Coordinates of C-alpha atoms in Angstrom, one line a residue:
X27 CA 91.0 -44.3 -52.7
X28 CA 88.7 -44.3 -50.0
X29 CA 85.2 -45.7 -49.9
X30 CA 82.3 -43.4 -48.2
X31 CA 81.1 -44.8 -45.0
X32 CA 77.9 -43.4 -44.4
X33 CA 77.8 -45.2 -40.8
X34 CA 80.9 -43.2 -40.0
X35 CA 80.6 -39.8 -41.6
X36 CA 80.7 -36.6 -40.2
X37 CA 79.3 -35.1 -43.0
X38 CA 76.0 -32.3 -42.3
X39 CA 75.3 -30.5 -45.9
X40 CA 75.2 -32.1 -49.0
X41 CA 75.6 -30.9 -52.5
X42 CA 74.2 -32.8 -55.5
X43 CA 74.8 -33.1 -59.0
X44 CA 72.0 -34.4 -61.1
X45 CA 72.6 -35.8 -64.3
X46 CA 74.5 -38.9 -64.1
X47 CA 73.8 -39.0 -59.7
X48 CA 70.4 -38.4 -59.0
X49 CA 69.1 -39.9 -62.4
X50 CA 70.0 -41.0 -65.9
X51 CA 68.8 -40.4 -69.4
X52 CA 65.8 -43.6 -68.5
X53 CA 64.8 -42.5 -65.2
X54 CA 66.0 -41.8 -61.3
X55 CA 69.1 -43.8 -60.8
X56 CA 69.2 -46.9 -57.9
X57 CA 69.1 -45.0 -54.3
X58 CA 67.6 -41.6 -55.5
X59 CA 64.2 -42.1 -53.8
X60 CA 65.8 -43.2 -50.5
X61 CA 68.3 -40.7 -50.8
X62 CA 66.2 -37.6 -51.1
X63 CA 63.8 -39.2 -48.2
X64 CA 66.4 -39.6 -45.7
X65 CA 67.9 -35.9 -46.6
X66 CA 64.2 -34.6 -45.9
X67 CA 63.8 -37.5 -42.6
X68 CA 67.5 -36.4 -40.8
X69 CA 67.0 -32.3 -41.5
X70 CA 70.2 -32.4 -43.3
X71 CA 70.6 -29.0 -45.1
X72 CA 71.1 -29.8 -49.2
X73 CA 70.7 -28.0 -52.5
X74 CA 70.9 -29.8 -56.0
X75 CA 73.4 -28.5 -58.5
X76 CA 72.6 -28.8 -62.0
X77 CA 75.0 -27.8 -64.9
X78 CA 72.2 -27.1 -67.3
X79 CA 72.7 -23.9 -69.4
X80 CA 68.8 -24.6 -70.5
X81 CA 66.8 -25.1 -67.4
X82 CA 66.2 -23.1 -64.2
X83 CA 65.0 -24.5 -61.0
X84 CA 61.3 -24.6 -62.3
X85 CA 62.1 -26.9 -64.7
X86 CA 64.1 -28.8 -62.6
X87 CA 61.4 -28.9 -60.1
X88 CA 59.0 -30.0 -63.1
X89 CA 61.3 -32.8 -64.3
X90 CA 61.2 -33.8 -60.7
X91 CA 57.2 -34.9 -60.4
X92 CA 57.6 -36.3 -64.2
X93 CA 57.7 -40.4 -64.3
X94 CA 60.2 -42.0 -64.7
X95 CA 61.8 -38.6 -62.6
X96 CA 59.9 -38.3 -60.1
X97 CA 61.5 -38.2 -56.6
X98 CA 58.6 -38.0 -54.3
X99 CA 54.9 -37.4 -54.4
X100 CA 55.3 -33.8 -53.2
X101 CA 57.3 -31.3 -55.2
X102 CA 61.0 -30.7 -54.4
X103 CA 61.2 -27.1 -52.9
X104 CA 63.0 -24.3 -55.2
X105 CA 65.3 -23.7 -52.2
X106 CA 66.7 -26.6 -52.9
X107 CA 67.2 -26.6 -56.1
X108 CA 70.1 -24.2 -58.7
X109 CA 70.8 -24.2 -62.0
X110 CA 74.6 -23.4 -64.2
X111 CA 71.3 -21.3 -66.0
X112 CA 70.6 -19.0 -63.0
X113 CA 74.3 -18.7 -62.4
X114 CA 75.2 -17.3 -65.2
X115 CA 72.3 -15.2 -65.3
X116 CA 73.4 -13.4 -62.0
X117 CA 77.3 -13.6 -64.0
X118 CA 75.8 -11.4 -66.7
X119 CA 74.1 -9.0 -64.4
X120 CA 77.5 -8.1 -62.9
X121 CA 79.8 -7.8 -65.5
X122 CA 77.9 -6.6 -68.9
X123 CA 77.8 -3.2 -68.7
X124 CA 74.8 -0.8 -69.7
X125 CA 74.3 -0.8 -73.2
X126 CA 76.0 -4.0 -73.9
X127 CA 75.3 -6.1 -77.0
X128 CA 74.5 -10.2 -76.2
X129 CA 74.6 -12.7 -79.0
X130 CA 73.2 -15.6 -77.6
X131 CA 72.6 -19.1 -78.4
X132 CA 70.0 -20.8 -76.4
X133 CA 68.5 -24.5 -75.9
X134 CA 65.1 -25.4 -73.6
X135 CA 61.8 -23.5 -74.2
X136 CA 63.4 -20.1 -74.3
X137 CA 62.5 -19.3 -70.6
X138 CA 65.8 -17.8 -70.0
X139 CA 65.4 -14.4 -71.9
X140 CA 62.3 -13.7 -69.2
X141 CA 64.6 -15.4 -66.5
X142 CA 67.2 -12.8 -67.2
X143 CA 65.6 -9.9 -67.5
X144 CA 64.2 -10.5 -64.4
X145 CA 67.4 -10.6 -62.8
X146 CA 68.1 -7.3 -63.3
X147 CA 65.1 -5.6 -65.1
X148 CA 66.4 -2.0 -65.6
X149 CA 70.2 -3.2 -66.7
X150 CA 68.9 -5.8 -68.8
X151 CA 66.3 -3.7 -70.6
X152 CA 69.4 -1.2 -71.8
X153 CA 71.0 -4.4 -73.6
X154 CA 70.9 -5.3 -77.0
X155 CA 70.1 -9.3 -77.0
X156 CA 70.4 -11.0 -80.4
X157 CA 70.1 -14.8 -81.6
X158 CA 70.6 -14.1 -85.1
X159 CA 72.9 -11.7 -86.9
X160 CA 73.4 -10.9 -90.7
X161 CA 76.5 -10.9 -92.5
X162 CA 77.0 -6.8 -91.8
X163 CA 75.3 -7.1 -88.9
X164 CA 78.0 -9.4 -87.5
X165 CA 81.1 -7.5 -88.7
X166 CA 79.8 -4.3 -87.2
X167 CA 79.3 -5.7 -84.1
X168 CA 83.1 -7.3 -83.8
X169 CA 84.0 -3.3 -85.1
X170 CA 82.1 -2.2 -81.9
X171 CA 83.7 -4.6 -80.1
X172 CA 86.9 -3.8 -81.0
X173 CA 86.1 -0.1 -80.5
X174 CA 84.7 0.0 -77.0
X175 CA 87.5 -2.4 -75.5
X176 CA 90.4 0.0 -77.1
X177 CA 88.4 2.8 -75.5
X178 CA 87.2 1.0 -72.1
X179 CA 89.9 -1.6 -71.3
X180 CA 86.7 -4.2 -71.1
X181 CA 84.3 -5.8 -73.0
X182 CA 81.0 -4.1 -74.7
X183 CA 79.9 -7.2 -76.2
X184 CA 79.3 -10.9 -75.3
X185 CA 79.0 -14.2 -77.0
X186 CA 76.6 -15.9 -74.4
X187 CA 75.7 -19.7 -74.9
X188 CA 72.5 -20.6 -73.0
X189 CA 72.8 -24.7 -73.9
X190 CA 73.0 -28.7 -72.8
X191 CA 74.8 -28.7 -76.0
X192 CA 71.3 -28.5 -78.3
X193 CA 70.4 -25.2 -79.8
X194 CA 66.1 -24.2 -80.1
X195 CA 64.8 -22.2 -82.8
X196 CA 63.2 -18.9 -81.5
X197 CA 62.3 -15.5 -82.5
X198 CA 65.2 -12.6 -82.1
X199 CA 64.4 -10.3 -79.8
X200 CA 64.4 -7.4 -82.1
X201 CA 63.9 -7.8 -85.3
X202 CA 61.4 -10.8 -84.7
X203 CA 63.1 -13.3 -87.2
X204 CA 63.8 -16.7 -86.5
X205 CA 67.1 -17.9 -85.0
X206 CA 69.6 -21.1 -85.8
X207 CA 67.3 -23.8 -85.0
X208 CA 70.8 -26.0 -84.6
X209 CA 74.2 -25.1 -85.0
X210 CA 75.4 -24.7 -88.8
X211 CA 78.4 -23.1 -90.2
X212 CA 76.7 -19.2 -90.1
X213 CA 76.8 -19.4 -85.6
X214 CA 80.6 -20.5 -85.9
X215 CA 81.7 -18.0 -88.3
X216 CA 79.7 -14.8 -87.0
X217 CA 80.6 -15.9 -83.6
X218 CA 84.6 -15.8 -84.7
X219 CA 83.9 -12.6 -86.1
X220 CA 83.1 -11.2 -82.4
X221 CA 85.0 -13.8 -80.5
X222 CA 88.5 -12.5 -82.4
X223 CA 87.4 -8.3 -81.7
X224 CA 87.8 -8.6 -78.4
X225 CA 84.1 -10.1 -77.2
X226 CA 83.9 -12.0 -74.2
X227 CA 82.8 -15.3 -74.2
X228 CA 80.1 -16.5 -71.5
X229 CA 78.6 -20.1 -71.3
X230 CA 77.2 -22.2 -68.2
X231 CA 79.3 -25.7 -68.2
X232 CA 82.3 -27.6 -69.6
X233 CA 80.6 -31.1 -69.9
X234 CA 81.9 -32.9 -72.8
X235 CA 78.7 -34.3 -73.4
X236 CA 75.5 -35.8 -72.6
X237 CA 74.5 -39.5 -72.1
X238 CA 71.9 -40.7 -74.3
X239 CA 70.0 -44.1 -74.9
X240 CA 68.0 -45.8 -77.5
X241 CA 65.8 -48.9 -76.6
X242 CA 66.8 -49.9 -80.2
X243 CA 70.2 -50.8 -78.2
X244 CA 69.7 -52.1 -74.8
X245 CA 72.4 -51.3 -72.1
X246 CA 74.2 -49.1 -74.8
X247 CA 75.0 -45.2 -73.9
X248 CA 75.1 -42.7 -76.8
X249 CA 77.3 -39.6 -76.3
X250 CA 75.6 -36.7 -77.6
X251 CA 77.8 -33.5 -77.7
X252 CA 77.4 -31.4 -74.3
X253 CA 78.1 -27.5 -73.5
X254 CA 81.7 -28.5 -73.4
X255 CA 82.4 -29.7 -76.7
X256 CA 80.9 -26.3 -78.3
X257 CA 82.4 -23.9 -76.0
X258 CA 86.0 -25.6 -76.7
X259 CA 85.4 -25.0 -80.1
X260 CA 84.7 -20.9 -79.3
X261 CA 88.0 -21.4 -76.9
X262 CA 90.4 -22.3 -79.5
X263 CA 89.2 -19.4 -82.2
X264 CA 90.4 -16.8 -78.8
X265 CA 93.7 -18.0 -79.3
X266 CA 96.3 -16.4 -79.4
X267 CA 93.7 -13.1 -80.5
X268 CA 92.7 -12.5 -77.2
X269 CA 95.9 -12.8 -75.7
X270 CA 97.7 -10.1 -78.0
X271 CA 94.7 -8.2 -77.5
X272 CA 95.5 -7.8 -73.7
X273 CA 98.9 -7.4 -73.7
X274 CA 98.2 -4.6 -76.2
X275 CA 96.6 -2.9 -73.1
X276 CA 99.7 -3.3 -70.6
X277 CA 102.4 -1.4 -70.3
X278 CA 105.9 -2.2 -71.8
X279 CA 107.2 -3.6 -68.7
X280 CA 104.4 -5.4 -68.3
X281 CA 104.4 -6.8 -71.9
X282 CA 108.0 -7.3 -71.5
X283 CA 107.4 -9.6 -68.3
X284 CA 104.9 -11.3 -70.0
X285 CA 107.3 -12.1 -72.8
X286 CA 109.7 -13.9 -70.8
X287 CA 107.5 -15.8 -68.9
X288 CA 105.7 -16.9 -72.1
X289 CA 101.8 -16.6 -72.8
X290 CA 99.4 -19.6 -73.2
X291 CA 95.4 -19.6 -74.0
X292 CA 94.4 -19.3 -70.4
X293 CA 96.6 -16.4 -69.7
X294 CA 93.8 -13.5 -71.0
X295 CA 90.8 -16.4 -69.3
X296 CA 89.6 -13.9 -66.9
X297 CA 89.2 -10.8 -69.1
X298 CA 87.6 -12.6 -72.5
X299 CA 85.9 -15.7 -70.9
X300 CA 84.0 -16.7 -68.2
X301 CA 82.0 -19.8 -67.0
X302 CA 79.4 -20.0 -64.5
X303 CA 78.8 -23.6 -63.7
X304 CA 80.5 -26.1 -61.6
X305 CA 84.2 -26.4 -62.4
X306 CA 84.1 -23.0 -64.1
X307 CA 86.5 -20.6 -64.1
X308 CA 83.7 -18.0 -62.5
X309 CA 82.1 -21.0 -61.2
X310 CA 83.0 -21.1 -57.5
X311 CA 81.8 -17.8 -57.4
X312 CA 78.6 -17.9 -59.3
X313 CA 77.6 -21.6 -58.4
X314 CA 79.2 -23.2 -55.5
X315 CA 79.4 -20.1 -52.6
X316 CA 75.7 -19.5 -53.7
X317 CA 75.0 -23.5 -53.2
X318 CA 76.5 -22.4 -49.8
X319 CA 74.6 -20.1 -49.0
X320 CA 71.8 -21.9 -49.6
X321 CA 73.1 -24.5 -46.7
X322 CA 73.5 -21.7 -44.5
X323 CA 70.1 -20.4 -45.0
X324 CA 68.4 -24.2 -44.0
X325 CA 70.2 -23.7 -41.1
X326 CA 74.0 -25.1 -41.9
X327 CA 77.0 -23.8 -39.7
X328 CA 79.2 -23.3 -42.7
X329 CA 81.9 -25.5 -41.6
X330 CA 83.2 -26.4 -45.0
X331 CA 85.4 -29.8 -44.1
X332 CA 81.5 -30.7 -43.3
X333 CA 79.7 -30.6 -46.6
X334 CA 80.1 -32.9 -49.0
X335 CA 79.8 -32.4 -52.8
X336 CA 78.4 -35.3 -54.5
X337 CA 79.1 -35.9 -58.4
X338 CA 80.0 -38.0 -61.2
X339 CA 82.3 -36.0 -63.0
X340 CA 85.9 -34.9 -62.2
X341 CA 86.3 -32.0 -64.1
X342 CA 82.8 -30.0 -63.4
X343 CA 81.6 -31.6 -59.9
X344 CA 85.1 -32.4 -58.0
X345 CA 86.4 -29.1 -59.4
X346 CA 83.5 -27.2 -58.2
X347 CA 83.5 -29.1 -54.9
X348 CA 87.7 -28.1 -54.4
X349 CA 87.3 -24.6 -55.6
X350 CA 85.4 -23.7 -52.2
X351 CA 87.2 -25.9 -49.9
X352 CA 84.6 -28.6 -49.5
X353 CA 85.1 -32.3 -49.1
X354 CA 83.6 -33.9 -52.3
X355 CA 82.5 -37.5 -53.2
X356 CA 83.1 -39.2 -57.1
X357 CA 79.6 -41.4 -57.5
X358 CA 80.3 -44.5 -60.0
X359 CA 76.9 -44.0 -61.3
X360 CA 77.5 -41.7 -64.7
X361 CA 80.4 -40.6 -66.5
X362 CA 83.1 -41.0 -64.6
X363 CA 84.9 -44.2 -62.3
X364 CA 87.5 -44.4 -59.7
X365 CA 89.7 -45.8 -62.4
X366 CA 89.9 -42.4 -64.5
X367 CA 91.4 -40.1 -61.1
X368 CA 94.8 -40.3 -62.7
X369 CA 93.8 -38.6 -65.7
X370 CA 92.5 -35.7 -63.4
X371 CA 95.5 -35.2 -61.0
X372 CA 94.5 -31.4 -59.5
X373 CA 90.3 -32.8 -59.6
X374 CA 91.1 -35.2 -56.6
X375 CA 88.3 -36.6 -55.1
X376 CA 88.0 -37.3 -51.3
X377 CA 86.2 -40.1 -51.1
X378 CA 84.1 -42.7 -54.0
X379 CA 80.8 -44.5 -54.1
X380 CA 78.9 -46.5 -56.5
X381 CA 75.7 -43.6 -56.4
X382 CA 73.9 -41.7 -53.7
X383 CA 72.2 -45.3 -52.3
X384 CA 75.7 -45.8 -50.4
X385 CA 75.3 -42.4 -49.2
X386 CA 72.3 -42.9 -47.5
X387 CA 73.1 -45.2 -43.7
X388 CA 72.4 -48.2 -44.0
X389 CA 69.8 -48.9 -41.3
X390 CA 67.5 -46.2 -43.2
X391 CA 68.4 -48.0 -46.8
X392 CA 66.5 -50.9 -45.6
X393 CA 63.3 -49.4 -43.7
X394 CA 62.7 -47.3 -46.8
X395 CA 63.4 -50.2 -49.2
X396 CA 61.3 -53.0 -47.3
X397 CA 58.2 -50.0 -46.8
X398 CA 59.0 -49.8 -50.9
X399 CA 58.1 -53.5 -50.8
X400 CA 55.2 -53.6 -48.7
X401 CA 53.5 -50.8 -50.0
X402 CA 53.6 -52.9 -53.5
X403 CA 55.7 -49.7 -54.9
X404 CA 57.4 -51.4 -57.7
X405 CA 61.0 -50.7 -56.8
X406 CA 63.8 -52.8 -58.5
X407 CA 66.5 -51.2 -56.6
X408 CA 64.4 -51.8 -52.9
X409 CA 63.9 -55.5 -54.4
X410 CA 67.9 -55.8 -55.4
X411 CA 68.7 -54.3 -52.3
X412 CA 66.8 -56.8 -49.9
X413 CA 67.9 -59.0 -52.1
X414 CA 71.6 -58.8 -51.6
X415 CA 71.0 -57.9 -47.8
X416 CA 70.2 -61.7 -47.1
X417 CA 73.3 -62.8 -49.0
X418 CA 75.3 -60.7 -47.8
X419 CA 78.7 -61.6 -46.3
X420 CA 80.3 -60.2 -43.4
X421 CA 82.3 -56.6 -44.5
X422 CA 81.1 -57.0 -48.4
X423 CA 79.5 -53.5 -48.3
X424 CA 82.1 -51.7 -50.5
X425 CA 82.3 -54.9 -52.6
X426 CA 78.3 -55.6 -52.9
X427 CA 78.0 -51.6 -53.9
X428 CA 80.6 -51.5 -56.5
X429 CA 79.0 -54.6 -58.5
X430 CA 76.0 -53.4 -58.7
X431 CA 77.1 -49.9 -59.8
X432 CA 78.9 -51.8 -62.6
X433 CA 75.6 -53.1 -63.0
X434 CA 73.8 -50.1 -63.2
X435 CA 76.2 -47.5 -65.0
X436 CA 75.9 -48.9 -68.5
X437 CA 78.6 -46.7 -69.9
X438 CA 79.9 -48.4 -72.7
X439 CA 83.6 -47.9 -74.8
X440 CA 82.7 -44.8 -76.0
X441 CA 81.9 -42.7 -73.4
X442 CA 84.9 -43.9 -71.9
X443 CA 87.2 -43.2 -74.6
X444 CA 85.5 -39.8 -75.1
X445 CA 86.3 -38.7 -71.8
X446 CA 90.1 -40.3 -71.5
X447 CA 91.0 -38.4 -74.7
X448 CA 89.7 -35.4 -72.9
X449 CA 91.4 -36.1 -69.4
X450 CA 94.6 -36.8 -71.3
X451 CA 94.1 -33.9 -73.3
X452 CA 93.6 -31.7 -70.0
X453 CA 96.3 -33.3 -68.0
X454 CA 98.8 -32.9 -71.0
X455 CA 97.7 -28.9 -70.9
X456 CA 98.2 -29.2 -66.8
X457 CA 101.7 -30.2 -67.5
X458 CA 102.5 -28.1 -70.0
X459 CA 101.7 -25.2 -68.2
X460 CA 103.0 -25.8 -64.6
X461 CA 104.3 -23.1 -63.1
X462 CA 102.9 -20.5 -65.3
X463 CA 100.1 -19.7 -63.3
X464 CA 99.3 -20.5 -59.5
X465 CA 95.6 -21.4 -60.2
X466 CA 94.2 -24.7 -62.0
X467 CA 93.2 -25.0 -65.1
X468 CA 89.3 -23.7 -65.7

């Protein structure tokens, strides 16, 4: 497992996860400031890559010049930041046909219905958008569904989840009522109703879930259930419906090679479900060659061996980072450690850090801390920083930065266990099914 070097690196674009490496649930993370000043001071090209299904760049932007978020005194520019959101957004534009029928469930402030429709205004304005359905309503639609797959060999209607894993009540688009203000029973079962007639199901992220904190419970991390957890829960209703449902549409010799081979819940993935956001089965499409062309146009050369995807998961950020071809860099900072790669054998990240601060080289680390200092900015991680700089022994950098990311993370047990049961989970499925298919797992 190899330690970045920053002194050494020939890295020249960067991409960055947010959540969990630019900042946590109490503020901007140790190194975020510095970071983001020396990407603006060296002209490196760089684009932050956030997996939220309920925020676009705006309100990335926004969160950006918010205490205890704010990066820098000046707003971070919308061409460097993109959103799972927007992704997905430009996903529905291409495959949902004119006249198609959304049921959507949606967190945030609701911006994303105006967000879409102006993504494709004339397409999007011959759609039938929904965030609640009746009891008839419901069944009618999974009949439709049914119907115009038989007759089109694709889908007609979608199940689209616009979430971080929370769910906002707001007014249905056409019939004015209020929607789920959270998710109950009634989303799960008319949702099953579509998802089982042959609708395709569209969401932005597979994060597990979301850190939390409580100052009730210092140094404690709450997992609160992510995008992830919900669109598993759709997953497992497709199958094995949406697999019989396709192999009703091949021929018999393609049914009968299909038999032999044997068919698992993945097999019918890229005609009934789609994902948009890092690690996504649609994702390196939809999220990472867009994040690279947003290198490009800062003035990148596109050599891919360097740019470096920076994250703190395995299974959305690495993934997303090897689906393109690009080196990619685990932080210790969030949800995931050094010590959990095993549990993520194809997710292999090429190098580790304790966050984005031992990203940054270290000559500029300390001119930006010790200006922190004497400017009187109150800057604990510029104070720890100097501080440990005049202990330091000779060749303790790897050392120094991995104890003070242990310091830092506070990821208790269960965040852990969450994510080991899921790895294992996901390695167990990668093993099961080797040799069935040539590509990875979502």
């Amino acid at each position: 497992m190899t330690d970045y070097c920053a002194a050494t690196s020939k890295i020249t674009g960067f991409l960055i996860d947010l959540d969990g490496t630019m900042y946590s649930p109490s503020g901007l993370l140790p190194g975020a400031r510095a970071f983001y000043a020396w990407l603006n001071e060296s002209g490196h090209p760089f684009a932050f890559l956030s997996n939220t299904g309920a925020k676009g760049s705006m309100q990335v932007q926004q969160k950006f010049m918010t205490p205890p978020f704010e990066l820098c005194s000046l707003a971070v520019q919308l061409r460097h930041i993109f959103t799972a959101a927007e992704a997905q957004m430009q996903l529905l534009s291409d495959i949902v046909p004119e006249g198609g029928r959304l049921y959507v469930m949606a967190g945030g402030d609701g911006s994303w219905i105006n967000a879409l429709r102006m993504t494709a205004p004339l397409l999007v304005d011959s759609w039938e958008i929904r965030t609640h359905l009746t009891e008839p309503e419901a069944k009618e639609w999974a009949k439709h569904a049914q119907e115009y797959r038989a007759v089109h060999g694709r889908a007609g209607v979608f199940v689209v989840h616009f979430t971080d894993g929370t769910v906002s009540k707001m007014v249905d688009p056409r019939t004015g009522q209020s929607s789920y203000a959270d998710w109950n029973y009634s989303v799960f079962r008319k949702s099953t109703y579509l998802l089982t007639h042959g609708a395709m199901f569209v969401y932005t992220a597979d994060d597990a879930y979301n850190p939390s904190v409580d100052p009730d419970f210092p140094g404690m991390m709450f997992a609160l259930p992510g995008p992830g957890m919900f669109a598993a829960a759709m997953r497992k209703v497709m199958y094995p419906a949406a697999s019989l449902q396709e192999a009703s549409s091949r021929s018999a010799q393609e049914s009968a090679a299909a038999s032999c081979d044997g068919v698992d819940e993945l097999s019918a993935e890229g005609e009934f479900i789609a994902c948009a956001g890092k690690g996504g089965n649609r994702g390196g499409q939809y999220m990472m060659q867009h994040a690279l062309s947003m290198l490009r146009q800062q003035g990148h050369d596109g050599r891919l061996d360097q740019v470096l995807m920076i994250g703190d998961r395995f299974d959305t950020d690495i993934r997303g980072g090897r689906s393109v071809g690009i080196e990619t860099c685990l932080v210790e900072s969030g949800c995931h450690s050094r010590e959990m790669q095993r549990f993520f054998p194809t997710d292999r990240a090429t190098y580790f850090a304790s966050g984005v601060e031992q990203i940054v080289p270290p000559e500029f680390l300390r001119k930006f801390y010790q200006a922190e200092v004497d400017n009187g900015v109150h800057d604990e991680a510029a104070q720890e920083y100097l501080l440990s700089m005049n202990h330091k022994q000779p060749g303790s950098d790897a050392g120094m930065a991995r104890k003070r990311s242990d310091v830092t993370r506070k990821i208790t047990s269960i965040s852990l266990v969450n994510d080991v049961v899921h790895a294992m989970n996901g390695a167990a499925q990668v093993t099961s099914n080797e040799g069935q298919r040539a590509s990875p797992p979502r």
